[in-house]
CSV table of C-alpha atoms (C1' of nucleotides) in Angstrom, one decimal:
chain,number,residue,atom,x,y,z
G,73,UNK,CA,-21.9,0.0,-47.0
G,74,UNK,CA,-19.7,2.7,-45.6
G,75,UNK,CA,-18.3,2.9,-42.2
G,76,UNK,CA,-20.9,5.3,-40.9
G,77,UNK,CA,-23.8,3.0,-42.0
G,78,UNK,CA,-22.1,0.0,-40.4
G,79,UNK,CA,-21.5,1.8,-37.1
G,80,UNK,CA,-25.1,3.0,-36.9
G,81,UNK,CA,-26.4,-0.5,-37.6
G,82,UNK,CA,-24.3,-2.0,-34.9
G,83,UNK,CA,-24.9,0.9,-32.5
G,84,UNK,CA,-21.4,2.2,-32.1
G,85,UNK,CA,-19.2,5.0,-33.4
G,86,UNK,CA,-17.0,5.0,-36.5
G,87,UNK,CA,-14.0,5.6,-34.3
G,88,UNK,CA,-14.8,2.3,-32.5
G,89,UNK,CA,-15.1,0.4,-35.7
G,90,UNK,CA,-11.7,1.7,-36.9
G,91,UNK,CA,-10.3,0.8,-33.4
G,92,UNK,CA,-11.5,-2.8,-33.7
G,93,UNK,CA,-9.9,-3.0,-37.1
G,94,UNK,CA,-6.6,-1.8,-35.7
G,95,UNK,CA,-6.9,-4.4,-32.9
G,96,UNK,CA,-7.5,-7.2,-35.4
G,97,UNK,CA,-11.1,-7.9,-34.3
G,98,UNK,CA,-12.6,-6.8,-37.5
G,99,UNK,CA,-11.1,-7.9,-40.9
G,100,UNK,CA,-9.8,-5.1,-43.0
G,101,UNK,CA,-12.5,-4.3,-45.6
G,102,UNK,CA,-12.1,-3.5,-49.3
G,103,UNK,CA,-11.5,0.1,-50.1
G,104,UNK,CA,-13.3,2.1,-52.8
G,105,UNK,CA,-11.5,4.3,-55.3
G,106,UNK,CA,-11.7,7.2,-52.8
G,107,UNK,CA,-10.1,5.0,-50.1
G,108,UNK,CA,-13.3,4.7,-48.2
G,109,UNK,CA,-13.8,1.3,-46.3
G,110,UNK,CA,-16.5,-0.8,-47.9
G,111,UNK,CA,-18.3,-3.3,-45.7
G,112,UNK,CA,-20.7,-6.2,-46.3
G,113,UNK,CA,-23.1,-8.3,-44.2
G,114,UNK,CA,-20.4,-10.5,-42.8
G,115,UNK,CA,-18.6,-7.5,-41.4
G,116,UNK,CA,-21.8,-6.3,-39.8
G,117,UNK,CA,-22.3,-9.8,-38.2
G,118,UNK,CA,-18.8,-9.7,-36.8
G,119,UNK,CA,-19.2,-6.2,-35.4
G,120,UNK,CA,-22.5,-7.1,-33.8
G,121,UNK,CA,-20.8,-10.1,-32.2
G,122,UNK,CA,-18.1,-7.9,-30.8
G,123,UNK,CA,-20.5,-5.3,-29.5
G,124,UNK,CA,-22.7,-7.9,-27.9
G,125,UNK,CA,-19.7,-9.4,-26.1
G,126,UNK,CA,-18.6,-5.9,-25.0
G,127,UNK,CA,-22.1,-5.3,-23.7
G,128,UNK,CA,-21.5,-8.4,-21.5
G,129,UNK,CA,-18.3,-6.8,-20.5
G,130,UNK,CA,-16.0,-9.3,-22.0
G,131,UNK,CA,-12.5,-8.0,-22.7
G,132,UNK,CA,-11.3,-7.6,-26.3
G,133,UNK,CA,-8.8,-10.4,-25.8
G,134,UNK,CA,-11.6,-12.8,-24.8
G,135,UNK,CA,-13.7,-11.6,-27.8
G,136,UNK,CA,-10.7,-12.2,-30.1
G,137,UNK,CA,-10.5,-15.8,-28.9
G,138,UNK,CA,-14.2,-16.3,-29.3
G,139,UNK,CA,-13.9,-15.0,-32.9
G,140,UNK,CA,-11.1,-17.3,-33.7
G,141,UNK,CA,-13.0,-20.3,-32.3
G,142,UNK,CA,-16.1,-19.3,-34.1
G,143,UNK,CA,-14.2,-19.3,-37.4
G,144,UNK,CA,-12.7,-22.8,-37.0
G,145,UNK,CA,-15.4,-24.9,-38.5
G,146,UNK,CA,-15.4,-28.5,-37.5
G,147,UNK,CA,-14.2,-27.5,-34.0
G,148,UNK,CA,-16.4,-28.1,-31.1
G,149,UNK,CA,-17.6,-25.3,-28.8
G,150,UNK,CA,-16.2,-26.6,-25.5
G,151,UNK,CA,-13.7,-23.8,-25.3
G,152,UNK,CA,-16.4,-21.2,-25.9
G,153,UNK,CA,-18.3,-22.6,-22.9
G,154,UNK,CA,-15.2,-22.5,-20.9
G,155,UNK,CA,-14.5,-18.8,-21.7
G,156,UNK,CA,-18.1,-18.0,-20.8
G,157,UNK,CA,-17.9,-19.9,-17.5
G,158,UNK,CA,-14.7,-18.1,-16.6
G,159,UNK,CA,-16.3,-14.7,-17.4
G,160,UNK,CA,-19.3,-15.5,-15.3
G,161,UNK,CA,-17.1,-16.4,-12.4
G,162,UNK,CA,-15.2,-13.2,-12.9
G,163,UNK,CA,-18.4,-11.2,-12.8
G,164,UNK,CA,-19.5,-13.1,-9.7
G,165,UNK,CA,-16.3,-12.3,-7.9
G,166,UNK,CA,-16.6,-8.6,-8.8
G,167,UNK,CA,-20.2,-8.7,-7.5
G,168,UNK,CA,-19.2,-10.2,-4.2
G,169,UNK,CA,-16.5,-7.5,-3.9
G,170,UNK,CA,-18.8,-4.7,-4.6
G,171,UNK,CA,-21.4,-6.0,-2.2
G,172,UNK,CA,-18.7,-6.0,0.6
G,173,UNK,CA,-17.7,-2.5,-0.5
G,174,UNK,CA,-21.2,-1.2,-0.3
G,175,UNK,CA,-21.5,-2.6,3.3
G,176,UNK,CA,-18.3,-0.8,4.3
G,177,UNK,CA,-19.4,2.4,2.7
G,178,UNK,CA,-22.8,2.4,4.3
G,179,UNK,CA,-21.4,1.7,7.8
G,180,UNK,CA,-18.8,4.4,7.3
G,181,UNK,CA,-21.5,6.8,6.3
G,182,UNK,CA,-23.5,6.0,9.4
G,183,UNK,CA,-20.6,7.4,11.5
G,184,UNK,CA,-21.7,10.9,10.8
G,185,UNK,CA,-25.4,11.5,10.9
G,186,UNK,CA,-25.6,15.2,11.4
G,187,UNK,CA,-23.4,18.0,10.0
G,188,UNK,CA,-20.4,18.7,12.2
G,189,UNK,CA,-17.0,20.4,11.9
G,190,UNK,CA,-14.5,18.6,9.8
G,191,UNK,CA,-12.4,18.3,12.9
G,192,UNK,CA,-14.9,16.1,14.7
G,193,UNK,CA,-16.4,14.3,11.7
G,194,UNK,CA,-16.1,10.6,12.5
G,195,UNK,CA,-16.0,9.7,8.8
G,196,UNK,CA,-12.9,11.7,8.2
G,197,UNK,CA,-11.2,10.3,11.3
G,198,UNK,CA,-12.0,6.7,10.3
G,199,UNK,CA,-10.6,7.3,6.9
G,200,UNK,CA,-7.3,8.5,8.3
G,201,UNK,CA,-6.7,5.3,10.2
G,202,UNK,CA,-3.8,3.2,9.3
G,203,UNK,CA,-4.3,-0.4,8.1
G,204,UNK,CA,-2.7,-2.0,11.2
G,205,UNK,CA,-2.6,0.7,13.8
G,206,UNK,CA,0.2,2.4,12.2
G,207,UNK,CA,-1.1,5.9,11.6
G,208,UNK,CA,-0.1,7.6,14.9
G,209,UNK,CA,-1.6,11.1,14.2
G,210,UNK,CA,-4.7,10.5,16.3
G,211,UNK,CA,-3.8,7.9,18.9
G,212,UNK,CA,-6.9,6.0,19.5
G,213,UNK,CA,-10.5,7.1,18.7
G,214,UNK,CA,-13.8,5.4,18.7
G,215,UNK,CA,-13.6,3.3,15.5
G,216,UNK,CA,-15.4,0.6,13.7
G,217,UNK,CA,-12.9,-2.3,13.3
G,218,UNK,CA,-14.6,-5.0,11.4
G,219,UNK,CA,-16.3,-2.4,9.2
G,220,UNK,CA,-13.3,-2.8,6.8
C,237,UNK,CA,11.3,8.3,7.5
C,238,UNK,CA,12.2,7.4,3.9
C,239,UNK,CA,9.8,6.6,1.2
C,240,UNK,CA,10.3,2.8,1.5
C,241,UNK,CA,9.3,2.9,5.2
C,242,UNK,CA,6.3,5.1,4.5
C,243,UNK,CA,5.1,3.0,1.7
C,244,UNK,CA,5.4,-0.2,3.7
C,245,UNK,CA,3.5,1.3,6.7
C,246,UNK,CA,0.7,2.4,4.4
C,247,UNK,CA,0.7,-0.9,2.5
C,248,UNK,CA,1.6,0.4,-1.0
C,249,UNK,CA,4.6,0.7,-3.2
C,250,UNK,CA,7.1,3.6,-3.5
C,251,UNK,CA,6.0,4.2,-7.0
C,252,UNK,CA,2.5,4.8,-5.8
C,253,UNK,CA,3.7,7.3,-3.2
C,254,UNK,CA,5.7,9.2,-5.7
C,255,UNK,CA,2.6,9.1,-8.0
C,256,UNK,CA,0.3,10.6,-5.4
C,257,UNK,CA,2.9,13.4,-4.9
C,258,UNK,CA,2.9,14.2,-8.6
C,259,UNK,CA,-0.9,14.2,-8.5
C,260,UNK,CA,-0.9,16.6,-5.7
C,261,UNK,CA,-2.6,14.3,-3.2
C,262,UNK,CA,0.5,14.1,-0.9
C,263,UNK,CA,2.4,17.3,0.0
C,264,UNK,CA,6.0,17.5,-1.2
C,265,UNK,CA,8.2,16.4,1.6
C,266,UNK,CA,11.6,17.8,2.7
C,267,UNK,CA,14.6,16.4,1.1
C,268,UNK,CA,17.8,15.2,2.8
C,269,UNK,CA,21.2,16.2,1.7
C,270,UNK,CA,21.2,13.1,-0.6
C,271,UNK,CA,17.9,14.3,-2.2
C,272,UNK,CA,15.9,11.6,-0.5
C,273,UNK,CA,12.4,12.4,0.5
C,274,UNK,CA,11.9,12.6,4.3
C,275,UNK,CA,8.4,12.0,5.7
C,276,UNK,CA,6.8,12.5,9.0
C,277,UNK,CA,3.7,11.2,10.8
C,278,UNK,CA,1.3,13.7,9.0
C,279,UNK,CA,2.4,12.4,5.7
C,280,UNK,CA,1.7,8.9,6.9
C,281,UNK,CA,-1.8,9.9,8.0
C,282,UNK,CA,-2.5,11.5,4.6
C,283,UNK,CA,-1.2,8.5,2.7
C,284,UNK,CA,-3.3,6.2,4.9
C,285,UNK,CA,-6.4,8.4,4.1
C,286,UNK,CA,-5.8,8.1,0.4
C,287,UNK,CA,-5.2,4.4,0.6
C,288,UNK,CA,-8.4,3.9,2.7
C,289,UNK,CA,-10.4,5.9,0.2
C,290,UNK,CA,-8.9,3.9,-2.7
C,291,UNK,CA,-9.8,0.6,-0.9
C,292,UNK,CA,-13.3,2.0,-1.0
C,293,UNK,CA,-12.8,2.6,-4.8
C,294,UNK,CA,-13.2,6.4,-4.7
C,295,UNK,CA,-11.5,8.2,-7.5
C,296,UNK,CA,-8.3,10.3,-6.9
C,297,UNK,CA,-10.4,13.4,-7.8
C,298,UNK,CA,-12.9,12.6,-5.1
C,299,UNK,CA,-10.1,11.9,-2.6
C,300,UNK,CA,-8.5,15.2,-3.5
C,301,UNK,CA,-11.7,17.0,-2.7
C,302,UNK,CA,-12.0,15.2,0.6
C,303,UNK,CA,-8.5,16.1,1.5
C,304,UNK,CA,-9.1,19.8,0.8
C,305,UNK,CA,-12.3,19.7,2.9
C,306,UNK,CA,-10.5,17.9,5.6
C,307,UNK,CA,-7.9,20.7,5.7
C,308,UNK,CA,-10.3,23.6,6.0
C,309,UNK,CA,-10.8,23.8,9.7
C,310,UNK,CA,-13.9,25.6,10.8
C,311,UNK,CA,-15.8,24.1,7.8
C,312,UNK,CA,-18.6,21.7,8.4
C,313,UNK,CA,-18.6,18.2,6.9
C,314,UNK,CA,-21.7,18.4,4.9
C,315,UNK,CA,-19.9,18.2,1.7
C,316,UNK,CA,-18.0,15.1,2.9
C,317,UNK,CA,-21.3,13.4,3.5
C,318,UNK,CA,-22.5,14.4,0.0
C,319,UNK,CA,-19.5,13.0,-1.6
C,320,UNK,CA,-19.8,9.7,0.3
C,321,UNK,CA,-23.6,9.6,-0.5
C,322,UNK,CA,-22.9,10.0,-4.2
C,323,UNK,CA,-20.2,7.4,-4.2
C,324,UNK,CA,-22.5,4.9,-2.4
C,325,UNK,CA,-25.1,5.6,-5.2
C,326,UNK,CA,-22.5,5.1,-7.8
C,327,UNK,CA,-21.6,1.7,-6.3
C,328,UNK,CA,-25.3,0.8,-6.0
C,329,UNK,CA,-25.8,1.5,-9.7
C,330,UNK,CA,-22.8,-0.6,-10.7
C,331,UNK,CA,-24.1,-3.4,-8.5
C,332,UNK,CA,-27.5,-3.3,-10.2
C,333,UNK,CA,-25.8,-3.3,-13.6
C,334,UNK,CA,-23.6,-6.3,-12.7
C,335,UNK,CA,-26.6,-8.2,-11.4
C,336,UNK,CA,-28.3,-7.8,-14.7
C,337,UNK,CA,-25.2,-8.7,-16.6
C,338,UNK,CA,-24.9,-11.9,-14.5
C,339,UNK,CA,-28.4,-12.9,-15.4
C,340,UNK,CA,-27.8,-12.3,-19.1
C,341,UNK,CA,-24.6,-14.3,-19.0
C,342,UNK,CA,-26.2,-17.2,-17.2
C,343,UNK,CA,-29.1,-17.4,-19.6
C,344,UNK,CA,-26.8,-17.2,-22.5
C,345,UNK,CA,-24.7,-20.0,-21.0
C,346,UNK,CA,-27.7,-22.2,-20.7
C,347,UNK,CA,-28.2,-22.1,-24.5
C,348,UNK,CA,-25.5,-24.6,-25.0
C,349,UNK,CA,-25.5,-27.4,-22.5
C,350,UNK,CA,-23.5,-30.0,-24.2
C,351,UNK,CA,-20.5,-29.7,-26.5
C,352,UNK,CA,-21.5,-29.2,-30.1
C,353,UNK,CA,-19.8,-27.9,-33.3
C,354,UNK,CA,-19.1,-24.2,-33.4
C,355,UNK,CA,-21.5,-23.9,-36.4
C,356,UNK,CA,-24.5,-25.1,-34.3
C,357,UNK,CA,-23.5,-23.6,-30.9
C,358,UNK,CA,-26.5,-21.4,-29.8
C,359,UNK,CA,-24.2,-19.3,-27.7
C,360,UNK,CA,-22.2,-18.2,-30.7
C,361,UNK,CA,-25.4,-17.7,-32.8
C,362,UNK,CA,-27.0,-15.5,-30.1
C,363,UNK,CA,-23.9,-13.4,-29.8
C,364,UNK,CA,-23.9,-12.7,-33.5
C,365,UNK,CA,-27.4,-11.2,-33.4
C,366,UNK,CA,-27.8,-7.5,-34.1
C,367,UNK,CA,-29.3,-5.2,-31.6
C,368,UNK,CA,-32.5,-4.5,-33.6
C,369,UNK,CA,-32.8,-7.3,-36.0
C,370,UNK,CA,-30.2,-5.7,-38.3
C,371,UNK,CA,-27.6,-8.5,-38.7
C,372,UNK,CA,-28.9,-10.3,-41.8
C,373,UNK,CA,-26.2,-13.1,-41.9
C,374,UNK,CA,-28.5,-15.7,-40.4
C,375,UNK,CA,-32.1,-14.7,-41.2
C,376,UNK,CA,-34.0,-15.9,-38.2
C,377,UNK,CA,-33.1,-18.6,-35.7
C,378,UNK,CA,-34.4,-19.8,-32.4
C,379,UNK,CA,-33.3,-17.1,-30.2
C,380,UNK,CA,-33.9,-15.8,-26.6
C,381,UNK,CA,-35.2,-12.3,-26.9
C,382,UNK,CA,-35.6,-10.8,-23.5
C,383,UNK,CA,-32.5,-12.5,-22.3
C,384,UNK,CA,-30.7,-9.3,-23.1
K,289,DA,C1',36.7,-2.7,-3.0
K,290,DG,C1',32.6,-5.0,-4.0
K,291,DA,C1',27.9,-6.4,-3.1
K,292,DC,C1',23.5,-5.2,-2.0
K,293,DA,C1',19.5,-2.6,-0.8
K,294,DC,C1',17.8,1.6,-1.3
K,295,DC,C1',16.9,6.2,-3.4
K,296,DC,C1',16.4,9.6,-7.7
K,297,DT,C1',14.2,11.2,-12.4
K,298,DG,C1',11.9,10.5,-16.5
K,299,DG,C1',9.4,7.8,-19.8
K,300,DA,C1',6.6,4.0,-21.5
K,301,DG,C1',2.9,0.7,-20.9
K,302,DT,C1',-1.9,-1.0,-19.5
K,303,DA,C1',-7.9,-1.2,-21.5
K,304,DA,C1',-11.0,0.4,-24.4
K,305,DC,C1',-12.1,3.7,-26.2
K,306,DT,C1',-12.8,9.1,-27.2
K,307,DA,C1',-11.6,13.4,-29.3
K,308,DC,C1',-9.3,16.0,-32.0
K,309,DA,C1',-6.2,18.2,-36.0
K,310,DG,C1',-5.6,18.6,-40.6
K,311,DG,C1',-6.8,17.0,-44.7
K,312,DG,C1',-9.7,14.7,-48.8
K,313,DT,C1',-14.5,13.3,-51.2
K,314,DC,C1',-19.2,13.8,-52.6
K,315,DA,C1',-23.9,15.3,-53.6
K,316,DA,C1',-27.1,19.1,-53.5
K,317,DG,C1',-28.3,23.9,-54.0
K,318,DG,C1',-27.6,28.7,-55.8
M,252,DC,C1',-18.9,26.8,-61.3
M,253,DC,C1',-18.7,27.4,-56.4
M,254,DT,C1',-19.9,26.7,-51.9
M,255,DT,C1',-21.9,24.3,-48.0
M,256,DG,C1',-22.4,20.4,-45.3
M,257,DA,C1',-21.9,15.7,-44.4
M,258,DC,C1',-19.2,12.3,-44.7
M,259,DC,C1',-14.5,9.9,-45.0
M,260,DC,C1',-9.1,9.4,-44.2
M,261,DT,C1',-4.6,9.1,-41.1
M,262,DG,C1',-2.3,9.9,-37.0
M,263,DT,C1',-1.8,11.5,-32.4
M,264,DA,C1',-3.1,12.6,-27.6
M,265,DG,C1',-6.0,12.1,-23.7
M,266,DT,C1',-8.5,9.3,-20.1
M,267,DT,C1',-7.6,6.2,-14.9
M,268,DA,C1',-4.5,4.8,-11.4
M,269,DC,C1',-1.1,3.0,-11.3
M,270,DT,C1',3.2,-0.4,-12.7
M,271,DC,C1',7.6,-1.2,-14.6
M,272,DC,C1',11.6,-0.2,-16.4
M,273,DA,C1',16.3,2.3,-17.7
M,274,DG,C1',20.1,4.6,-16.1
M,275,DG,C1',22.1,6.6,-12.5
M,276,DG,C1',23.4,8.0,-7.4
M,277,DT,C1',23.8,6.7,-2.1
M,278,DG,C1',24.6,4.1,2.1
M,279,DT,C1',26.1,0.2,4.7
M,280,DC,C1',28.2,-4.2,5.5
M,281,DT,C1',31.9,-7.3,4.8
DNA sequence: AGACACCCTGGAGTAACTACAGGGTCAAGG
DNA sequence: CCTTGACCCTGTAGTTACTCCAGGGTGTCT
């Protein structure tokens, strides 16, 4: 099958397919007399593998490692499990970080309930504060320490 | 003050300060006879503003807009609130997405509890599945549809 | 005079694509 | 036979928000 068919079946663009080939995630396929790439079912499987991993937001480096492990028959899948566990931890950390961020944003947003002038807007004032009392432009205002 | 002092007070690197200047977020400061940049308190305030916004993961484009609004005295802060609301929505969407991702990852991980060969590992099999039954390499295996 | 810390400019590198520009190939229709 | 349109090719540049040099100048201390 040609690159357009492959891409459609895997749900990505032809540019992405060529990109994966350049990055070494997809083996270089045969070429027809017209220099078109010609793919078979195993290419499709590999591409689906990559796209599924990307949908789970793994990095291409992680996916490359998984593909190498997948190809080493006789090997056990302990490393696969480890990579997945690490990725799960990574996502958990990012989730915690975003939760905290969301709280900070919401409490910042509450500082200005009604429309005021930009000079008196407590949001803008809060955002101009220095990390450790170092921004001397506005000496000391009402300000939500602990919110961030 | 010199760029190193400014950067230290705002908690960032000198490269980042110069980058913000290039991007138009920080006004071009005066230069000394030695061509060194010379900053004052208002530069520090602006830099703190940018860094605080970045800590809240706003984009530099959003921050630029906020800075322009902040500078237009006489203006009301309705647009500021709108930008913040949109950013909060954006973070909320990302949070929901990551929650779903985490569930998918955990149920994928459960497919392989003990160490097996890479040929039989259900994680690797699941990851090779096509989006719509299109990957014909392994005709039909036990497989957790609905997990993703 | 030398060592060291700081400053300058300009350019390359990061992740994972996306979007061309400029060209070739192929099948169908007029 | 010619054209149109859909596909394919290579190679390069752009995206975000920095980070990290290379190669050079400046300022202070000993």
